[in-house]
XYZ file of C-alpha atoms in Angstrom:
359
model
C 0.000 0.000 0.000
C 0.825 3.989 -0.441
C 3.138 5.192 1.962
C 1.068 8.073 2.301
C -2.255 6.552 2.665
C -4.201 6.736 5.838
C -7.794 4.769 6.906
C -10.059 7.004 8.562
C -13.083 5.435 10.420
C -16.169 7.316 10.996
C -17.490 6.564 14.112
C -19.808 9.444 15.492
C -23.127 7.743 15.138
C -25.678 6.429 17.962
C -27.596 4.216 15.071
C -30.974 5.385 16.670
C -32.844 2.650 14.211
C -31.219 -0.459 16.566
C -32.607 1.040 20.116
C -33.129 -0.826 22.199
C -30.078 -2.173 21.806
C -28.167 1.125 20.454
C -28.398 3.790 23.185
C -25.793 6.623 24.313
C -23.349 4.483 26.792
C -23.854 1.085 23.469
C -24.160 3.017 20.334
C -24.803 0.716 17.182
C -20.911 1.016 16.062
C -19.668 -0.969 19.563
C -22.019 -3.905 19.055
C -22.170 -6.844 17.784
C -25.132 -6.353 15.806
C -24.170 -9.108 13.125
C -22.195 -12.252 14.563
C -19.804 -12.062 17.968
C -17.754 -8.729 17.734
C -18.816 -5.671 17.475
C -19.194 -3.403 14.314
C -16.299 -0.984 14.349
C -13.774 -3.945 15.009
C -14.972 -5.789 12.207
C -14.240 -2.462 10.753
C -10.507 -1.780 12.211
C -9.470 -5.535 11.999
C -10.555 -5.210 8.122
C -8.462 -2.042 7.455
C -5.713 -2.783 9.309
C -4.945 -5.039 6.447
C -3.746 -2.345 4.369
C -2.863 0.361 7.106
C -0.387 -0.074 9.628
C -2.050 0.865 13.477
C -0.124 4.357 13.396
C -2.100 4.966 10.092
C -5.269 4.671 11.352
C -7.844 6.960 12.443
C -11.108 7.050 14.316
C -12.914 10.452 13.815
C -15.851 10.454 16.865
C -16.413 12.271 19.894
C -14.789 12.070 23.518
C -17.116 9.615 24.986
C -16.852 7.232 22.278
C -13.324 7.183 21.504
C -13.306 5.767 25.651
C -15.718 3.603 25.043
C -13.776 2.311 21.616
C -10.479 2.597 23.327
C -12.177 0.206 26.211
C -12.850 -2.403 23.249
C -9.661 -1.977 21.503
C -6.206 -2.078 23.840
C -4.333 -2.194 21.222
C -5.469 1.910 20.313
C -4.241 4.846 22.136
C -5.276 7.998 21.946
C -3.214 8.690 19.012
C -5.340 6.999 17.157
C -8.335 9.109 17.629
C -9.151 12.722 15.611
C -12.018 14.450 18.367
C -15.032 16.411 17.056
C -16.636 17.987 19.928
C -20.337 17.256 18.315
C -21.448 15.435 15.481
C -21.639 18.058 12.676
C -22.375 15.518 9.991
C -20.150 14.415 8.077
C -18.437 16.947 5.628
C -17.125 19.000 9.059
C -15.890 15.608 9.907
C -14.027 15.258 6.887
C -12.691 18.934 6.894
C -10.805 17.997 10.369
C -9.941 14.560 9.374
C -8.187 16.148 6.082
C -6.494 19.248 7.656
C -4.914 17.059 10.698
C -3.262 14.475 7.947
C -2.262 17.071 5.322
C -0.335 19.191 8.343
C 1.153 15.175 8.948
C 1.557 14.193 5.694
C 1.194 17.537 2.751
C 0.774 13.846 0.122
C -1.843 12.177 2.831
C -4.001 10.173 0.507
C -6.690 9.080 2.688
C -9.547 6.290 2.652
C -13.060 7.304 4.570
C -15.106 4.281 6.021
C -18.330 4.463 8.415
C -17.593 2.100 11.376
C -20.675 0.142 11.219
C -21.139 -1.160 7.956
C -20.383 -4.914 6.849
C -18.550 -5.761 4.054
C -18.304 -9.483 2.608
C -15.607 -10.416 0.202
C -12.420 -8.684 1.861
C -9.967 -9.681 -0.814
C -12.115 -7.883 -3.346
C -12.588 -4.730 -1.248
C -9.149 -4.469 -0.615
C -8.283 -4.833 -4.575
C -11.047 -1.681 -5.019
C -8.847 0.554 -2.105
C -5.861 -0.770 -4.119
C -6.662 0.661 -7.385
C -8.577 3.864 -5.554
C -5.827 4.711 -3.629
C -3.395 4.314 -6.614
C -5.414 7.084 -8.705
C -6.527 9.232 -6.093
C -2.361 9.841 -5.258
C -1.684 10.310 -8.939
C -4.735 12.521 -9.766
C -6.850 15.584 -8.850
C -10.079 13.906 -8.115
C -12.786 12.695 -5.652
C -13.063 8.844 -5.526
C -15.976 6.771 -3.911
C -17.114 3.652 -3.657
C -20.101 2.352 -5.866
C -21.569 -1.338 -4.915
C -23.033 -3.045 -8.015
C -26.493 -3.803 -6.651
C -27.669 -6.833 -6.584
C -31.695 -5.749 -6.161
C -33.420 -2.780 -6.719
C -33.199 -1.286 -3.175
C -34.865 2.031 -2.021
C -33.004 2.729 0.959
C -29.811 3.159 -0.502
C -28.825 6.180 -2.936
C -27.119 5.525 -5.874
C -24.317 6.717 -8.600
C -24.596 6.824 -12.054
C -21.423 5.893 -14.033
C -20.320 6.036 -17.362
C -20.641 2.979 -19.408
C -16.674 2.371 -19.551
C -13.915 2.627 -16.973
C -10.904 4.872 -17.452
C -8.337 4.292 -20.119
C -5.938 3.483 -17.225
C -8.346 1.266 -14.865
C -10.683 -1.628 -15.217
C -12.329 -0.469 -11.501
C -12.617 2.947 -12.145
C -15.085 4.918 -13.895
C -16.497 8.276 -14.046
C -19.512 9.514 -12.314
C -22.421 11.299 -14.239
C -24.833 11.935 -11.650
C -25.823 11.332 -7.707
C -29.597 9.943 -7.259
C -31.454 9.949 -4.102
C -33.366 7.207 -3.010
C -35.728 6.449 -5.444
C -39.148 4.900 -5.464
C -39.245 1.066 -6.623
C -40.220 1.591 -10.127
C -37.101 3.728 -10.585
C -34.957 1.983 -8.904
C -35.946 -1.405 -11.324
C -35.213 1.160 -13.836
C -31.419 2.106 -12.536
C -30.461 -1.731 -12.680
C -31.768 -2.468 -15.981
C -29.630 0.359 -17.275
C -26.667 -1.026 -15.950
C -25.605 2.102 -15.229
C -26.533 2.896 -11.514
C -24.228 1.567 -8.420
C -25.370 1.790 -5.194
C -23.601 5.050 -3.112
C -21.502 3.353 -0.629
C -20.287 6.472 1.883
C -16.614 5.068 1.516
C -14.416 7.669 -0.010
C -10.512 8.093 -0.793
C -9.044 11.365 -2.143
C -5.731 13.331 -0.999
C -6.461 15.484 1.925
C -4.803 18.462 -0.169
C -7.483 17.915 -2.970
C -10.636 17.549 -0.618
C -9.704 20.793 1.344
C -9.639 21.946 -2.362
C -13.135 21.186 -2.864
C -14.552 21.893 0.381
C -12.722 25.917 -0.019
C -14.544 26.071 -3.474
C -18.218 24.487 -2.161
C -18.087 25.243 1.617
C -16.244 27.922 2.095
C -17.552 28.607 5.678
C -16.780 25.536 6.746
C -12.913 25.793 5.093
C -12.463 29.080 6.412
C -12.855 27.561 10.428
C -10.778 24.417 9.303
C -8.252 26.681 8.307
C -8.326 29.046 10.943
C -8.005 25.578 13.288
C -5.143 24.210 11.035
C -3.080 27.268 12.632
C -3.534 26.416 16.573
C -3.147 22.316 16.007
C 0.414 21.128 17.911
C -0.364 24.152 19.895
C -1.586 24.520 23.799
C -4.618 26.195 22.135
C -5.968 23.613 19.867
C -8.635 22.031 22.485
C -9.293 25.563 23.221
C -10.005 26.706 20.243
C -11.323 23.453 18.665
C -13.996 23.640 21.249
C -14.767 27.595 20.240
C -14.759 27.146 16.293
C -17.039 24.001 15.987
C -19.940 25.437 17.706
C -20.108 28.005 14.753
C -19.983 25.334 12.164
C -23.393 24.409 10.630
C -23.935 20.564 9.959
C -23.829 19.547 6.190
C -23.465 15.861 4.658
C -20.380 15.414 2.354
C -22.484 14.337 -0.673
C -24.524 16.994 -0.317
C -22.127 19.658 -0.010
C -19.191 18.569 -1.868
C -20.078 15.621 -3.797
C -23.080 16.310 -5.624
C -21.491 19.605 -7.292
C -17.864 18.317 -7.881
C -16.694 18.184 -11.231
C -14.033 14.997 -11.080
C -15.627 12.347 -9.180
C -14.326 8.743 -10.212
C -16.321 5.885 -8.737
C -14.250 2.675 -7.832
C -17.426 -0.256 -9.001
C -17.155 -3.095 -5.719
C -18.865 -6.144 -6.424
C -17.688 -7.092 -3.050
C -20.808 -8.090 -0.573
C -21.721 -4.942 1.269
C -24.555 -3.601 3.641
C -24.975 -0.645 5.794
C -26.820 -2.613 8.277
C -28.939 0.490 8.578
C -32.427 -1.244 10.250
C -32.927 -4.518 11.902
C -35.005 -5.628 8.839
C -31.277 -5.548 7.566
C -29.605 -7.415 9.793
C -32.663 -9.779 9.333
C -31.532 -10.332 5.483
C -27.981 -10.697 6.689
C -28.498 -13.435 8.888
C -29.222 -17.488 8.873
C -32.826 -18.315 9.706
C -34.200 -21.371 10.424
C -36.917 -23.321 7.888
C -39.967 -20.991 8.722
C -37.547 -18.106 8.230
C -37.370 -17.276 12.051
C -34.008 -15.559 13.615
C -34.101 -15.951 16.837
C -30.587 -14.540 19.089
C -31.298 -15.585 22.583
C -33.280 -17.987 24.567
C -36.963 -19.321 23.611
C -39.144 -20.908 21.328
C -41.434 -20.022 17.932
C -44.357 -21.918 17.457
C -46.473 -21.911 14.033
C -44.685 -18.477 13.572
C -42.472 -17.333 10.452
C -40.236 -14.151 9.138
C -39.670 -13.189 12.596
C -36.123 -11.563 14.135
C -35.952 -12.000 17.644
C -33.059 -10.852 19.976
C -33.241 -11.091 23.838
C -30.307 -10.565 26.012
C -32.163 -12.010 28.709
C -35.289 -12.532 29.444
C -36.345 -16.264 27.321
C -39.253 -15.116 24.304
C -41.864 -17.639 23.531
C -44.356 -17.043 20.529
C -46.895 -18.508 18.463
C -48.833 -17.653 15.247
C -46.889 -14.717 15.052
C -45.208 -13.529 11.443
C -42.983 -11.143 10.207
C -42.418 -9.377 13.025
C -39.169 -7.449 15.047
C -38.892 -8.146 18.902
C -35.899 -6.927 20.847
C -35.869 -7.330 24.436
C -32.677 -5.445 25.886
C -31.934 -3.538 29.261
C -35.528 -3.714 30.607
C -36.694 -2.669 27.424
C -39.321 -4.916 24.898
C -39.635 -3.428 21.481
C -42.148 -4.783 18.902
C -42.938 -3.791 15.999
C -43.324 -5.263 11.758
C -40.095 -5.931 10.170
C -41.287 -3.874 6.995
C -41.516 -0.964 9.317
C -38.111 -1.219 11.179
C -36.919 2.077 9.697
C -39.422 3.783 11.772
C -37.913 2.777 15.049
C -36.633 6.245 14.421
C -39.950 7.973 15.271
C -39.980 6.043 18.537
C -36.826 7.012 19.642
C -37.338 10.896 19.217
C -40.409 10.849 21.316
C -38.987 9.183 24.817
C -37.892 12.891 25.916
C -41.516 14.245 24.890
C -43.149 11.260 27.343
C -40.515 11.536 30.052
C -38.438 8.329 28.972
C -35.073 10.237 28.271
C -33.090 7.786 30.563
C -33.754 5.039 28.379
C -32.021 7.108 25.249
């Protein structure tokens, strides 16, 4: 791999669509929502395959970089960048890319949310090969594109041109971002061929994103820069925790992405999800004849398409289909799998009916 290439985990998230289970002191990154360890070390054990432990970054806030370090003894504090709040993720970015440039002024660097799973890891690592190998060489914004393999509606997507680049058989050139269409149009994307699903994994030299960001945010690059000066200095903290209160949340695709003019998109056919509901993790994992997962203690009678986690008490059910129970920390949530993403809704009203201690 580069010399000058860097993995950067983003790790800020709570994941409010797995409470129960997700909440402030176990956000959704620290558990093991699919199999026995928990999300973000699937995550660091994957990239530190190609980046050596003093090349590796977690961007997230105080409480989770203990929480992470507490998981991880191998990490010090090194190995964490600090945002004081989560600002989305393009202010994430902005300090993530000004820390490594002032390291490195040819830091190439790699972007990867700490809670997705990715299948395949010799092909993934072949698509941050090539990425990283044109991002160093050229002026552009690489990300990831997953070839779909069914027309899904909760992911965005990326159109590409039909061809890669002269110089790649990975890499191609992006036409347009979509946002996440309706069913009909996305059956539409895959029969064109044309449409990859829009990953959130990124690489691009920290020189050439600051680039970017000064051209399409300049707000945002004027406090990075004004930060750049105090960082190795006794004021940094100080002055860190001054400047990001002023900085107005915006998504990287939205503010960068969408209005650059030389983004390449690597194509992965490697298996990938962003585990982003428990109807998700449903998909993801092995189910029993009647198409029952059941994690914990218990027993389904005449019941199908259920998922069905309990970290203690044991759940028994009959004649009951297609449903999401999870029974964590004195909690019992219920509700249809088709309606997971909704969770959501739930979890935004516990302050309005006095339940804010079970956030």
């Amino acid at each position: 791999m580069n010399e000058h290439y860097f993995s950067v985990i983003m790790a800020g998230g709570v994941g409010k669509r797995f409470w129960p289970r997700s909440r402030k002191d176990s956000p959704k990154q620290l558990l093991d929502i699919i199999g026995d360890e928990s999300m973000i070390n699937l995550t660091i054990k994957r990239l530190l395959k190609v980046s050596p432990l003093e090349r590796l970054y977690i961007i997230t806030n105080y409480h989770q970089a203990e929480m992470i370090l507490a998981q991880n003894p191998n990490l010090s504090w090194e190995n964490f960048i600090i945002e004081p709040s989560g600002k989305n993720t393009a202010p994430a970015i902005a300090l993530a890319a000004a820390i490594l440039k002032k390291r490195d002024p040819e830091a190439v660097m790699g972007l990867f949310p700490a809670d997705h799973l990715i299948q395949d890891e010799k092909d993934f690592i072949a698509c941050l090969n090539e990425g990283v190998r044109i991002a160093a060489e050229k002026n552009v914004l690489i990300t990831f594109g997953i070839e779909p393999t069914r027309p899904a509606t909760g992911y965005g997507y990326i159109q590409v041109e039909k061809e890669p680049l002269p110089d790649s058989t990975l890499v191609y050139k992006s036409k347009t971002f979509a946002e996440k269409p309706n069913l009909e149009t996305a059956k539409r994307f895959l029969s064109s061929g044309e449409f990859l699903w829009n990953s959130g994994m990124f690489i691009w030299r920290a020189d050439v994103i600051l680039k970017e960001i000064e051209k399409y945010l300049p707000e945002l690059y004027e406090i990075i820069d004004t930060l750049t000066n105090s960082m190795d200095t006794e004021e940094y903290d100080k002055t860190l925790q001054k400047l990001w209160r002023t900085i107005k949340p915006v998504s990287i695709d939205y503010g960068v992405m969408e209005n650059a003019k030389h983004v390449k998109v690597v194509r992965g056919k490697f298996g990938w999800s962003d585990v982003g509901s428990w109807d998700a993790v449903y998909s993801l994992e092995k189910k029993d004849k009647y198409g029952n997962v059941l994690r914990g203690d218990g027993y389904l009678l005449e019941s199908s398409g259920n998922y069905i986690y309990s970290s203690e008490a044991q759940v028994f059910a009959r004649n009951v289909h297609n449903l999401i129970v999870i029974a964590d920390k004195g909690v019992i949530l219920l509700i249809p799998r088709d309606e997971s993403e909704s969770i959501k809704g739930i979890v935004d009203a516990l302050p309005v009916v006095g339940k804010e201690d079970l956030l």
